């Protein structure tokens, strides 16, 4: 019995997008290193993509060899493995909304009823799922909600009802003035909210997911957030009055080196030799993440702007960056005109590139993983948000922390402005403010990650609180059984 209390067994189900799988894998490893048993469950599709690019049948085999107790399983997301989820985004989201919960429940039931030792005691699942609190309750598990974005985004979604009540969301003619009534948020412009909260039509499948997910999270026993307390102190303090909310970021692989667990959905190109030939801080890294799309017109303007800037760059250009049906959207003759000034690749290990001394700037979509990695590597950002939380992340980077600038100050992307902004960021003189600010932010991240830092102490407190909660539940169950025996005269 004591072993059960001391060694929690968590069933961990990440959201089936690479930007969510990566921090989930690293959190699983971190918890396993603190004595947890983890059963990590990917979807068949994510598993196939990772194993195809890495040749690893069991992605956790290498970390298990180090003594960590991480078990691995897969399940369906409700769609055929061959289905193009990127090209058919709405159908994919509809499956996650309506069908996925049945597969998740079956997968949890299989682990719970397998007789595995120690017995599962909690479920860790992405906050964007619409089902975890119900499934956890059904199987008598503690529910830990894992939020992989900043606390500011969490609280905006959490207060959707307040936004609707005040006319900033969910109406045809939403207010355009600043929002100053969200607890823990001093002020935010409507254009800095997530893309879904800026839309007048709240009936899409993604809106339904957001509504149901943030209703479901109210049933969570604990919420873990991949952010740093000192970066979002007021927001986190306000959230803590409503729920057990723990800021435990940044969640990175140990030592910020390439992880023993493959998480990439595509084969990675190695840029190291090419980067080694470039002067310190002279290369711009360009990537728009693993899922978001760019319009063909915007891509051409960005490409031409990069050409005009005369700056060296590494550009991660996914084959489906515009569409799965447009595998080479670059202007004709673009690659030839660049010569050795650039390296255009389909995918790479981002932390290795950002950590290279020749990289001095990052043109990014502002995905939260990218923002955290860029801060850790002290690489200032040129921000081009595309959808969902990226607009709010941009606000934090540019307006609050001053560690980046906007790619475009108007709605339309123009090659001349792209060239000018690239030059501004990469210049020793004009980019110095961002570089100075990001050094200070990096110190904050390092301090939070030390044994006596806020994130490590918050993680320790979470583990202590979880164990106490599991033990309390187990004690209640034992007392109840004893009471039943006494009432039956045994």
mmCIF file of C-alpha atoms in Angstrom, residues 193-401:
data_model
loop_
_atom_site.group_PDB
_atom_site.id
_atom_site.type_symbol
_atom_site.label_atom_id
_atom_site.label_comp_id
_atom_site.label_asym_id
_atom_site.label_seq_id
_atom_site.Cartn_x
_atom_site.Cartn_y
_atom_site.Cartn_z
ATOM 1 C CA UNK A 193 -6.632 37.596 -28.077
ATOM 2 C CA UNK A 194 -6.403 34.135 -29.655
ATOM 3 C CA UNK A 195 -7.754 33.899 -33.195
ATOM 4 C CA UNK A 196 -10.850 31.993 -32.045
ATOM 5 C CA UNK A 197 -11.768 34.728 -29.557
ATOM 6 C CA UNK A 198 -11.493 37.335 -32.332
ATOM 7 C CA UNK A 199 -14.070 35.605 -34.534
ATOM 8 C CA UNK A 200 -17.707 36.747 -34.528
ATOM 9 C CA UNK A 201 -19.034 33.287 -35.449
ATOM 10 C CA UNK A 202 -18.575 31.061 -32.409
ATOM 11 C CA UNK A 203 -20.222 27.983 -33.895
ATOM 12 C CA UNK A 204 -17.224 26.295 -35.550
ATOM 13 C CA UNK A 205 -15.947 22.911 -34.399
ATOM 14 C CA UNK A 206 -12.882 24.575 -32.835
ATOM 15 C CA UNK A 207 -15.096 26.939 -30.846
ATOM 16 C CA UNK A 208 -17.111 23.967 -29.607
ATOM 17 C CA UNK A 209 -13.868 22.289 -28.496
ATOM 18 C CA UNK A 210 -12.798 25.439 -26.635
ATOM 19 C CA UNK A 211 -16.183 25.806 -24.900
ATOM 20 C CA UNK A 212 -16.355 22.164 -23.813
ATOM 21 C CA UNK A 213 -12.663 21.880 -22.884
ATOM 22 C CA UNK A 214 -12.831 24.876 -20.550
ATOM 23 C CA UNK A 215 -16.008 23.562 -19.004
ATOM 24 C CA UNK A 216 -14.315 20.199 -18.498
ATOM 25 C CA UNK A 217 -11.171 21.714 -16.943
ATOM 26 C CA UNK A 218 -13.309 22.967 -14.045
ATOM 27 C CA UNK A 219 -13.394 19.310 -12.996
ATOM 28 C CA UNK A 220 -9.591 19.026 -12.897
ATOM 29 C CA UNK A 221 -7.927 18.269 -9.572
ATOM 30 C CA UNK A 222 -4.731 20.050 -10.672
ATOM 31 C CA UNK A 223 -3.620 22.215 -13.610
ATOM 32 C CA UNK A 224 0.022 22.212 -14.735
ATOM 33 C CA UNK A 225 1.153 25.065 -17.002
ATOM 34 C CA UNK A 226 4.269 25.260 -19.169
ATOM 35 C CA UNK A 227 5.122 28.828 -18.191
ATOM 36 C CA UNK A 228 7.245 30.659 -15.624
ATOM 37 C CA UNK A 229 5.654 32.260 -12.571
ATOM 38 C CA UNK A 230 7.745 35.433 -12.691
ATOM 39 C CA UNK A 231 6.838 36.079 -16.347
ATOM 40 C CA UNK A 232 3.083 36.011 -15.713
ATOM 41 C CA UNK A 233 2.834 36.655 -11.984
ATOM 42 C CA UNK A 234 -0.453 38.606 -11.845
ATOM 43 C CA UNK A 235 -2.273 36.242 -14.210
ATOM 44 C CA UNK A 236 -1.094 33.127 -12.357
ATOM 45 C CA UNK A 237 -1.901 34.617 -8.943
ATOM 46 C CA UNK A 238 -5.474 35.299 -10.085
ATOM 47 C CA UNK A 239 -5.865 31.781 -11.496
ATOM 48 C CA UNK A 240 -4.598 30.261 -8.240
ATOM 49 C CA UNK A 241 -7.622 31.719 -6.436
ATOM 50 C CA UNK A 242 -9.869 29.599 -8.679
ATOM 51 C CA UNK A 243 -7.984 26.288 -8.966
ATOM 52 C CA UNK A 244 -4.768 24.430 -7.984
ATOM 53 C CA UNK A 245 -2.638 25.989 -10.773
ATOM 54 C CA UNK A 246 1.109 25.226 -10.950
ATOM 55 C CA UNK A 247 3.538 27.004 -13.298
ATOM 56 C CA UNK A 248 6.309 24.498 -13.984
ATOM 57 C CA UNK A 249 7.985 25.694 -17.192
ATOM 58 C CA UNK A 250 9.941 25.823 -19.288
ATOM 59 C CA UNK A 251 9.593 22.094 -19.964
ATOM 60 C CA UNK A 252 12.649 21.177 -22.057
ATOM 61 C CA UNK A 253 14.698 18.012 -22.603
ATOM 62 C CA UNK A 254 17.380 17.557 -19.948
ATOM 63 C CA UNK A 255 20.265 19.932 -20.573
ATOM 64 C CA UNK A 256 18.425 21.484 -23.545
ATOM 65 C CA UNK A 257 20.002 18.901 -25.829
ATOM 66 C CA UNK A 258 18.371 16.658 -28.402
ATOM 67 C CA UNK A 259 15.953 14.378 -26.558
ATOM 68 C CA UNK A 260 16.432 10.632 -26.243
ATOM 69 C CA UNK A 261 12.761 10.377 -27.226
ATOM 70 C CA UNK A 262 12.006 11.146 -30.887
ATOM 71 C CA UNK A 263 9.087 13.569 -31.260
ATOM 72 C CA UNK A 264 9.502 14.909 -34.789
ATOM 73 C CA UNK A 265 6.822 14.052 -37.350
ATOM 74 C CA UNK A 266 9.340 14.536 -40.188
ATOM 75 C CA UNK A 267 12.941 13.517 -40.848
ATOM 76 C CA UNK A 268 15.363 16.164 -39.583
ATOM 77 C CA UNK A 269 18.082 17.800 -41.662
ATOM 78 C CA UNK A 270 21.382 18.676 -39.997
ATOM 79 C CA UNK A 271 22.362 22.341 -40.495
ATOM 80 C CA UNK A 272 25.418 22.299 -38.234
ATOM 81 C CA UNK A 273 28.180 22.207 -40.879
ATOM 82 C CA UNK A 274 26.598 25.043 -42.864
ATOM 83 C CA UNK A 275 26.007 27.137 -39.718
ATOM 84 C CA UNK A 276 29.621 26.586 -38.663
ATOM 85 C CA UNK A 277 30.741 28.553 -41.749
ATOM 86 C CA UNK A 278 28.755 31.693 -40.785
ATOM 87 C CA UNK A 279 29.815 34.540 -38.457
ATOM 88 C CA UNK A 280 28.415 34.738 -34.939
ATOM 89 C CA UNK A 281 24.846 36.092 -34.794
ATOM 90 C CA UNK A 282 24.616 36.564 -38.564
ATOM 91 C CA UNK A 283 21.986 33.941 -39.485
ATOM 92 C CA UNK A 284 18.212 34.371 -39.313
ATOM 93 C CA UNK A 285 16.312 31.175 -38.500
ATOM 94 C CA UNK A 286 12.884 31.011 -40.173
ATOM 95 C CA UNK A 287 10.174 28.530 -39.183
ATOM 96 C CA UNK A 288 6.393 28.664 -39.004
ATOM 97 C CA UNK A 289 5.984 25.538 -36.908
ATOM 98 C CA UNK A 290 4.588 22.075 -37.427
ATOM 99 C CA UNK A 291 0.956 22.762 -38.301
ATOM 100 C CA UNK A 292 -0.018 26.329 -39.281
ATOM 101 C CA UNK A 293 -0.298 27.295 -42.948
ATOM 102 C CA UNK A 294 0.822 30.425 -44.815
ATOM 103 C CA UNK A 295 -0.991 31.822 -47.853
ATOM 104 C CA UNK A 296 0.857 31.554 -51.143
ATOM 105 C CA UNK A 297 0.938 35.351 -51.537
ATOM 106 C CA UNK A 298 2.386 35.894 -48.034
ATOM 107 C CA UNK A 299 5.003 33.208 -48.614
ATOM 108 C CA UNK A 300 6.144 34.850 -51.862
ATOM 109 C CA UNK A 301 6.370 38.278 -50.164
ATOM 110 C CA UNK A 302 8.364 36.815 -47.263
ATOM 111 C CA UNK A 303 10.685 34.934 -49.622
ATOM 112 C CA UNK A 304 11.303 38.038 -51.736
ATOM 113 C CA UNK A 305 11.818 40.152 -48.598
ATOM 114 C CA UNK A 306 14.393 37.686 -47.301
ATOM 115 C CA UNK A 307 16.173 37.840 -50.662
ATOM 116 C CA UNK A 308 16.220 41.652 -50.595
ATOM 117 C CA UNK A 309 17.526 41.766 -47.009
ATOM 118 C CA UNK A 310 20.833 40.126 -48.014
ATOM 119 C CA UNK A 311 20.837 38.354 -44.626
ATOM 120 C CA UNK A 312 21.877 34.679 -44.404
ATOM 121 C CA UNK A 313 19.069 32.391 -43.235
ATOM 122 C CA UNK A 314 17.985 28.837 -42.511
ATOM 123 C CA UNK A 315 14.377 28.342 -43.570
ATOM 124 C CA UNK A 316 12.360 25.350 -42.410
ATOM 125 C CA UNK A 317 9.858 24.980 -45.235
ATOM 126 C CA UNK A 318 7.450 22.103 -44.650
ATOM 127 C CA UNK A 319 6.139 20.450 -47.797
ATOM 128 C CA UNK A 320 2.590 21.421 -46.749
ATOM 129 C CA UNK A 321 3.367 24.973 -45.536
ATOM 130 C CA UNK A 322 0.853 26.399 -48.039
ATOM 131 C CA UNK A 323 -1.043 23.187 -48.744
ATOM 132 C CA UNK A 324 -0.413 19.469 -49.084
ATOM 133 C CA UNK A 325 -1.334 20.004 -52.740
ATOM 134 C CA UNK A 326 1.353 22.692 -53.313
ATOM 135 C CA UNK A 327 4.688 21.089 -52.390
ATOM 136 C CA UNK A 328 6.974 23.837 -53.862
ATOM 137 C CA UNK A 329 5.385 27.282 -53.399
ATOM 138 C CA UNK A 330 8.601 29.330 -53.648
ATOM 139 C CA UNK A 331 9.025 31.798 -56.537
ATOM 140 C CA UNK A 332 10.689 30.376 -59.633
ATOM 141 C CA UNK A 333 14.477 30.765 -59.510
ATOM 142 C CA UNK A 334 14.432 31.775 -55.812
ATOM 143 C CA UNK A 335 16.728 29.005 -54.588
ATOM 144 C CA UNK A 336 19.234 29.575 -57.407
ATOM 145 C CA UNK A 337 19.418 33.331 -56.775
ATOM 146 C CA UNK A 338 20.211 32.773 -53.086
ATOM 147 C CA UNK A 339 23.184 30.512 -53.701
ATOM 148 C CA UNK A 340 25.068 29.658 -50.487
ATOM 149 C CA UNK A 341 23.469 32.512 -48.560
ATOM 150 C CA UNK A 342 20.663 30.296 -47.321
ATOM 151 C CA UNK A 343 19.760 26.756 -46.394
ATOM 152 C CA UNK A 344 16.174 25.689 -47.125
ATOM 153 C CA UNK A 345 15.180 22.430 -45.476
ATOM 154 C CA UNK A 346 11.919 20.541 -44.790
ATOM 155 C CA UNK A 347 12.525 20.103 -41.028
ATOM 156 C CA UNK A 348 15.240 20.216 -38.353
ATOM 157 C CA UNK A 349 15.928 19.881 -34.639
ATOM 158 C CA UNK A 350 14.938 23.419 -33.689
ATOM 159 C CA UNK A 351 16.718 23.622 -30.347
ATOM 160 C CA UNK A 352 20.019 22.639 -32.007
ATOM 161 C CA UNK A 353 19.657 25.404 -34.591
ATOM 162 C CA UNK A 354 18.576 28.098 -32.108
ATOM 163 C CA UNK A 355 21.440 27.164 -29.781
ATOM 164 C CA UNK A 356 24.048 27.568 -32.534
ATOM 165 C CA UNK A 357 26.189 30.719 -32.024
ATOM 166 C CA UNK A 358 25.766 31.855 -35.652
ATOM 167 C CA UNK A 359 21.983 32.250 -35.226
ATOM 168 C CA UNK A 360 21.068 35.835 -34.273
ATOM 169 C CA UNK A 361 17.342 36.070 -34.955
ATOM 170 C CA UNK A 362 14.193 33.973 -35.352
ATOM 171 C CA UNK A 363 11.360 34.739 -37.783
ATOM 172 C CA UNK A 364 8.607 32.802 -36.041
ATOM 173 C CA UNK A 365 4.868 32.138 -36.017
ATOM 174 C CA UNK A 366 5.068 32.576 -32.215
ATOM 175 C CA UNK A 367 4.091 29.055 -31.226
ATOM 176 C CA UNK A 368 4.665 28.787 -27.466
ATOM 177 C CA UNK A 369 7.351 26.094 -27.702
ATOM 178 C CA UNK A 370 9.246 28.267 -30.189
ATOM 179 C CA UNK A 371 8.949 31.329 -27.948
ATOM 180 C CA UNK A 372 10.272 29.460 -24.906
ATOM 181 C CA UNK A 373 13.140 27.905 -26.898
ATOM 182 C CA UNK A 374 14.065 31.258 -28.420
ATOM 183 C CA UNK A 375 14.130 32.886 -24.973
ATOM 184 C CA UNK A 376 16.336 30.105 -23.603
ATOM 185 C CA UNK A 377 18.809 30.565 -26.485
ATOM 186 C CA UNK A 378 18.697 34.387 -26.200
ATOM 187 C CA UNK A 379 17.576 34.722 -29.827
ATOM 188 C CA UNK A 380 15.289 37.765 -30.389
ATOM 189 C CA UNK A 381 12.167 37.213 -32.472
ATOM 190 C CA UNK A 382 10.564 38.633 -35.598
ATOM 191 C CA UNK A 383 6.901 37.827 -35.033
ATOM 192 C CA UNK A 384 4.444 36.611 -37.656
ATOM 193 C CA UNK A 385 1.504 34.987 -35.801
ATOM 194 C CA UNK A 386 -0.833 32.879 -37.920
ATOM 195 C CA UNK A 387 -3.612 31.511 -35.721
ATOM 196 C CA UNK A 388 -4.851 30.363 -32.286
ATOM 197 C CA UNK A 389 -2.622 31.396 -29.297
ATOM 198 C CA UNK A 390 0.094 32.898 -31.504
ATOM 199 C CA UNK A 391 -1.461 36.397 -31.492
ATOM 200 C CA UNK A 392 -1.458 36.476 -27.683
ATOM 201 C CA UNK A 393 2.077 35.073 -27.568
ATOM 202 C CA UNK A 394 3.143 37.885 -29.924
ATOM 203 C CA UNK A 395 1.722 40.435 -27.474
ATOM 204 C CA UNK A 396 3.818 38.956 -24.657
ATOM 205 C CA UNK A 397 6.990 38.863 -26.781
ATOM 206 C CA UNK A 398 6.733 42.316 -28.386
ATOM 207 C CA UNK A 399 4.629 44.475 -26.058
ATOM 208 C CA UNK A 400 5.263 43.029 -22.583
ATOM 209 C CA UNK A 401 8.758 41.557 -22.613
#
